Amino acid sequence: MKKLPQNLSPKHFEWGCATSSFQIEGGNFEGGRVASIWDDFCAQPGRIKDASDGTVACDHFHRYADDVKLIADLGFKHYRFSIAWARVVNADNSVNMAGIDFYSRLLDELEKHRITPNATLFHWDLPSHLEDGWLNRDTAYRFADYAALIAEHLGDRLPRVATLNEPWCSAFLGYDLGVFAPGHTNRTSSLSAAHHLMLAHGLGIQAWRSRLSKTSLGIVLNPELCDPLTSQPEDVQAAKMAEYERNDSFLNPLFAREWPSVLLDQMGSRLSDRQAGDLEITAQPLDFIGLNYYTRSIAKAPSSPEDAKRGYTFVPPDAADATDTTKQLTDIGWEIYPEGLKRVVNNLTQNWPLPPIWITENGAADNTPVVNGSCDDDLRCAYIEQHLNKMSALIAEGTDIRGYYVWSLLDNFEWAHGYSQRFGIVHVDFETQVRIQKKSASMIKALLISRL
Ligand code: FCB
């Protein structure tokens, strides 16, 4: 891409890059940080593909000043990051000022380079000592305490704040499929976790707003676009069930003051976790919604008793429609499907009263190595360009999208994939911590600088 479409010009459109605390910070045993469920999960054999952990990650905890300089050098004026709850709150619920100080120094650097922070309060690194994690209603109230504490200590420097990142992943990958921390495999538990996450979101918004009324507050979701494998009614129904789970579990409590009705009978004994008045809390008015988009999924009628509980079976993209040789996958195996961005955003705006939208994550795993000092990540360049074109088309059609954040600034700890999948526009050598800007970084820089 040589030139940005006019409606994505950084003059009137927010351009940023995104990261999250556990994936880049490291310094996990420094500054009084308490353990998080991801530290514990990494310590369990077999959980992380390359048996790695987040102890050092990108060493951003020590290198944050240089990293902010890098963000500025790339031409970004906005930076999305998350605050690690485990770094700023002690086990007795008191504030850890050393942790606050870290984020305050990060904000100083951003300010110095005139980069506007876009903070997320929870990007999955839940303090381990919160008993039973998201299965415990009390965790939602502890989240509200944490939100209040950030509002009090850092809030006047944070113009935009999201409560949660992708609660679907915390709830369903963490408590049903067991591939994310804490690694449970219980369907009813995951529905309960989803509810407590949404309760935490609502309580967090209330706690923040009662202290600071001017902050733009929202939540970040990863809405699902799920297509059926065939047009058979069983497959069509399965795709619907996947979308109910992934979308309605969160959009209903946010915008409709309803439980996701098709999931009610899956909740079993944990139905009672949902108490009268909860939906008034979850449906707080929002200033924005962040949407993360990477790919779509394909579903067919459930093919195992376990999947029968969920109502669908996912079909890996290389197996779905294997005859389509034009289908391209990223290195992590996700289908490249830019049209999905348009389809999913249109589905949402047609069905829900959404506030203004920010695309808070979009990007590709492209493991192209560094050769002679440069990294020609052509797949990522093409991926970003295709998605920018779709976003531009959405805006041209009248959709209120106000910003785009590329995932990610740096190669980092990609959860259960460890360091085996690289999403950065900047390459990180995890032995030396040397950062090298990839071709995608140069492409974005050229697009942004030419419009400043
Ligand atoms: C999203 C996560 C982010 C990163 C990307 C690849 O689901 O929010 O942390 O792992 O996927």
XYZ file of C-alpha atoms in Angstrom, residues 64-321:
258
model
C 9.861 0.705 28.081
C 11.570 4.037 27.354
C 13.260 2.686 24.217
C 10.051 0.961 23.178
C 8.109 4.221 23.421
C 10.802 5.882 21.325
C 10.270 3.120 18.769
C 6.504 3.731 18.723
C 7.163 7.427 18.105
C 9.703 6.658 15.399
C 7.116 4.534 13.572
C 4.798 7.542 13.417
C 2.086 6.322 15.787
C 0.325 8.903 17.929
C -1.636 6.345 19.956
C -0.577 3.300 21.935
C -2.799 0.586 23.397
C -1.345 -1.353 26.307
C -2.695 -3.138 29.352
C -2.043 -2.664 33.030
C -1.117 -5.795 34.974
C -3.489 -6.081 37.915
C -0.888 -8.338 39.583
C 1.686 -5.544 39.410
C -0.362 -2.826 41.053
C -2.458 -4.580 43.711
C -0.952 -6.554 46.590
C -2.433 -9.811 47.814
C -4.128 -7.958 50.694
C -5.887 -5.678 48.147
C -3.673 -2.692 49.056
C -1.951 -0.675 46.337
C 1.581 -1.593 45.240
C 3.094 1.816 44.592
C 6.135 0.331 42.825
C 3.757 -1.033 40.186
C 1.882 2.255 39.866
C 5.234 3.955 39.499
C 6.133 1.726 36.533
C 2.997 2.751 34.639
C 3.464 6.345 35.639
C 6.984 6.298 34.138
C 5.570 4.661 30.997
C 2.983 7.460 30.778
C 5.771 10.055 31.233
C 7.574 8.611 28.205
C 4.398 8.547 26.136
C 3.699 12.147 27.077
C 7.239 13.145 26.168
C 6.662 11.758 22.671
C 3.082 13.074 22.444
C 1.606 9.623 22.191
C -1.880 9.218 23.641
C -2.340 6.176 25.881
C -5.236 3.776 25.382
C -5.280 1.490 28.417
C -6.931 -1.853 29.048
C -7.412 -2.869 32.674
C -7.583 -6.616 32.155
C -5.847 -8.537 29.392
C -6.056 -11.987 31.042
C -3.276 -11.840 33.689
C -5.524 -12.341 36.727
C -3.773 -12.357 40.136
C -3.498 -15.996 41.247
C -4.484 -15.374 44.826
C -8.063 -14.474 43.865
C -9.593 -17.720 44.893
C -11.316 -19.641 42.089
C -10.660 -16.788 39.686
C -13.633 -15.889 37.518
C -15.759 -18.646 39.045
C -15.990 -16.553 42.169
C -18.441 -13.661 42.118
C -16.174 -11.847 44.537
C -13.529 -11.481 41.786
C -15.893 -9.042 40.026
C -15.913 -6.840 43.142
C -12.119 -7.097 43.466
C -11.926 -5.926 39.833
C -14.030 -2.884 40.721
C -11.611 -2.106 43.599
C -8.710 -2.412 41.151
C -10.441 -0.149 38.600
C -11.051 2.431 41.357
C -7.416 2.267 42.375
C -6.194 2.893 38.812
C -8.698 5.739 38.430
C -7.339 7.324 41.606
C -3.639 6.885 40.871
C -3.401 7.156 37.081
C -6.871 8.039 35.839
C -6.325 11.712 35.094
C -3.593 10.667 32.631
C -5.695 8.032 30.835
C -8.189 9.527 28.367
C -9.490 6.170 27.106
C -9.853 3.021 29.167
C -11.265 -0.415 28.344
C -12.268 -2.683 31.192
C -11.674 -6.126 29.640
C -9.946 -7.516 26.592
C -11.806 -10.342 24.849
C -13.729 -11.814 27.791
C -14.677 -14.750 25.535
C -11.073 -15.951 25.686
C -10.846 -15.633 29.469
C -14.129 -17.478 29.953
C -14.246 -20.118 27.229
C -10.594 -20.780 26.396
C -9.799 -20.622 30.108
C -12.691 -22.568 31.660
C -14.239 -24.713 28.896
C -11.553 -25.605 26.350
C -8.762 -25.383 28.925
C -6.153 -24.099 26.471
C -5.706 -20.790 28.333
C -5.174 -20.128 32.035
C -6.485 -21.414 34.365
C -6.913 -24.476 32.122
C -10.282 -25.782 33.325
C -12.509 -27.934 31.121
C -16.049 -27.479 32.277
C -18.738 -26.015 30.071
C -20.985 -24.753 32.849
C -18.020 -23.123 34.564
C -17.175 -21.144 31.443
C -20.681 -19.678 31.247
C -20.402 -18.686 34.866
C -16.964 -17.136 34.277
C -18.416 -15.182 31.330
C -21.096 -13.766 33.600
C -18.677 -12.786 36.358
C -16.446 -11.108 33.767
C -19.372 -9.017 32.536
C -20.324 -8.196 36.107
C -16.721 -7.092 36.689
C -16.938 -4.918 33.590
C -20.120 -3.190 34.819
C -18.878 -2.732 38.373
C -15.548 -1.472 37.025
C -17.272 1.145 34.840
C -19.386 2.278 37.807
C -16.354 2.502 40.084
C -14.380 4.503 37.521
C -17.216 6.860 36.530
C -18.016 7.731 40.129
C -14.436 9.022 40.431
C -13.743 10.441 36.975
C -16.554 11.434 34.665
C -14.531 12.528 31.637
C -12.705 9.301 30.724
C -13.911 7.586 27.581
C -14.849 4.112 28.833
C -15.508 0.900 26.945
C -14.756 -2.772 26.501
C -12.855 -4.775 23.879
C -14.551 -7.822 22.322
C -13.517 -10.315 19.656
C -16.830 -10.871 17.936
C -17.100 -14.013 15.943
C -18.051 -14.533 12.366
C -18.852 -18.207 12.010
C -19.871 -19.763 8.709
C -21.437 -23.227 8.432
C -19.374 -25.902 6.681
C -22.330 -26.821 4.469
C -25.832 -25.492 3.955
C -27.281 -28.491 5.870
C -29.600 -27.200 8.631
C -27.501 -28.962 11.335
C -24.365 -27.103 10.250
C -26.224 -23.802 9.923
C -27.564 -24.244 13.442
C -24.062 -25.120 14.722
C -22.610 -21.904 13.275
C -25.407 -19.977 14.982
C -24.634 -21.646 18.315
C -20.976 -20.651 18.020
C -21.952 -17.044 17.343
C -24.436 -17.026 20.249
C -21.719 -18.201 22.582
C -19.029 -15.895 21.312
C -21.119 -12.796 20.727
C -24.413 -12.886 22.571
C -22.832 -13.982 25.864
C -21.301 -10.513 25.976
C -23.470 -8.299 23.759
C -26.714 -9.310 25.480
C -25.626 -8.250 28.970
C -24.029 -5.102 27.523
C -26.827 -3.864 25.310
C -29.997 -5.870 25.844
C -30.193 -6.429 29.619
C -30.796 -10.077 28.916
C -29.078 -13.368 29.501
C -28.184 -15.079 26.217
C -31.338 -17.189 26.140
C -30.076 -20.047 23.962
C -27.272 -20.658 26.435
C -29.465 -20.672 29.543
C -30.049 -24.419 29.486
C -26.282 -25.049 29.249
C -25.698 -23.276 32.540
C -26.962 -26.072 34.730
C -26.270 -25.661 38.413
C -24.383 -22.412 37.845
C -27.485 -20.618 36.619
C -27.885 -19.285 40.156
C -24.654 -17.263 39.751
C -26.835 -14.796 37.842
C -28.567 -12.627 40.402
C -31.395 -10.144 40.173
C -30.050 -6.699 39.356
C -26.873 -7.974 37.647
C -28.090 -6.938 34.205
C -28.573 -3.354 35.400
C -24.886 -3.406 36.323
C -23.582 -5.022 33.137
C -25.519 -2.654 30.841
C -23.614 0.520 31.749
C -23.594 3.143 28.986
C -20.384 2.884 26.961
C -18.387 5.597 25.200
C -16.778 3.172 22.776
C -16.484 -0.454 21.841
C -13.180 -2.003 20.800
C -13.363 -4.818 18.268
C -10.487 -7.214 17.605
C -10.600 -9.008 14.277
C -8.235 -11.658 12.899
C -10.204 -14.332 11.035
C -13.526 -16.158 10.770
C -14.337 -19.689 11.800
C -16.195 -22.578 10.212
C -18.526 -24.844 12.190
C -20.358 -28.083 11.638
C -22.877 -30.062 13.682
C -21.285 -31.336 16.913
C -19.238 -34.466 16.301
C -18.469 -35.536 19.888
C -20.390 -35.674 23.178
C -18.211 -32.826 24.495
C -19.040 -30.662 21.487
C -22.703 -31.588 21.807
C -22.678 -29.586 25.061
C -21.501 -26.570 23.070
C -23.698 -27.135 20.047
C -20.986 -27.020 17.398
C -17.665 -28.441 16.239
C -15.088 -26.165 14.730
C -13.482 -27.245 11.475
C -9.865 -26.112 10.980
C -9.607 -23.821 7.941
C -7.283 -26.114 6.005
C -9.751 -28.959 6.420
C -12.794 -26.838 5.628
C -13.085 -26.538 1.906
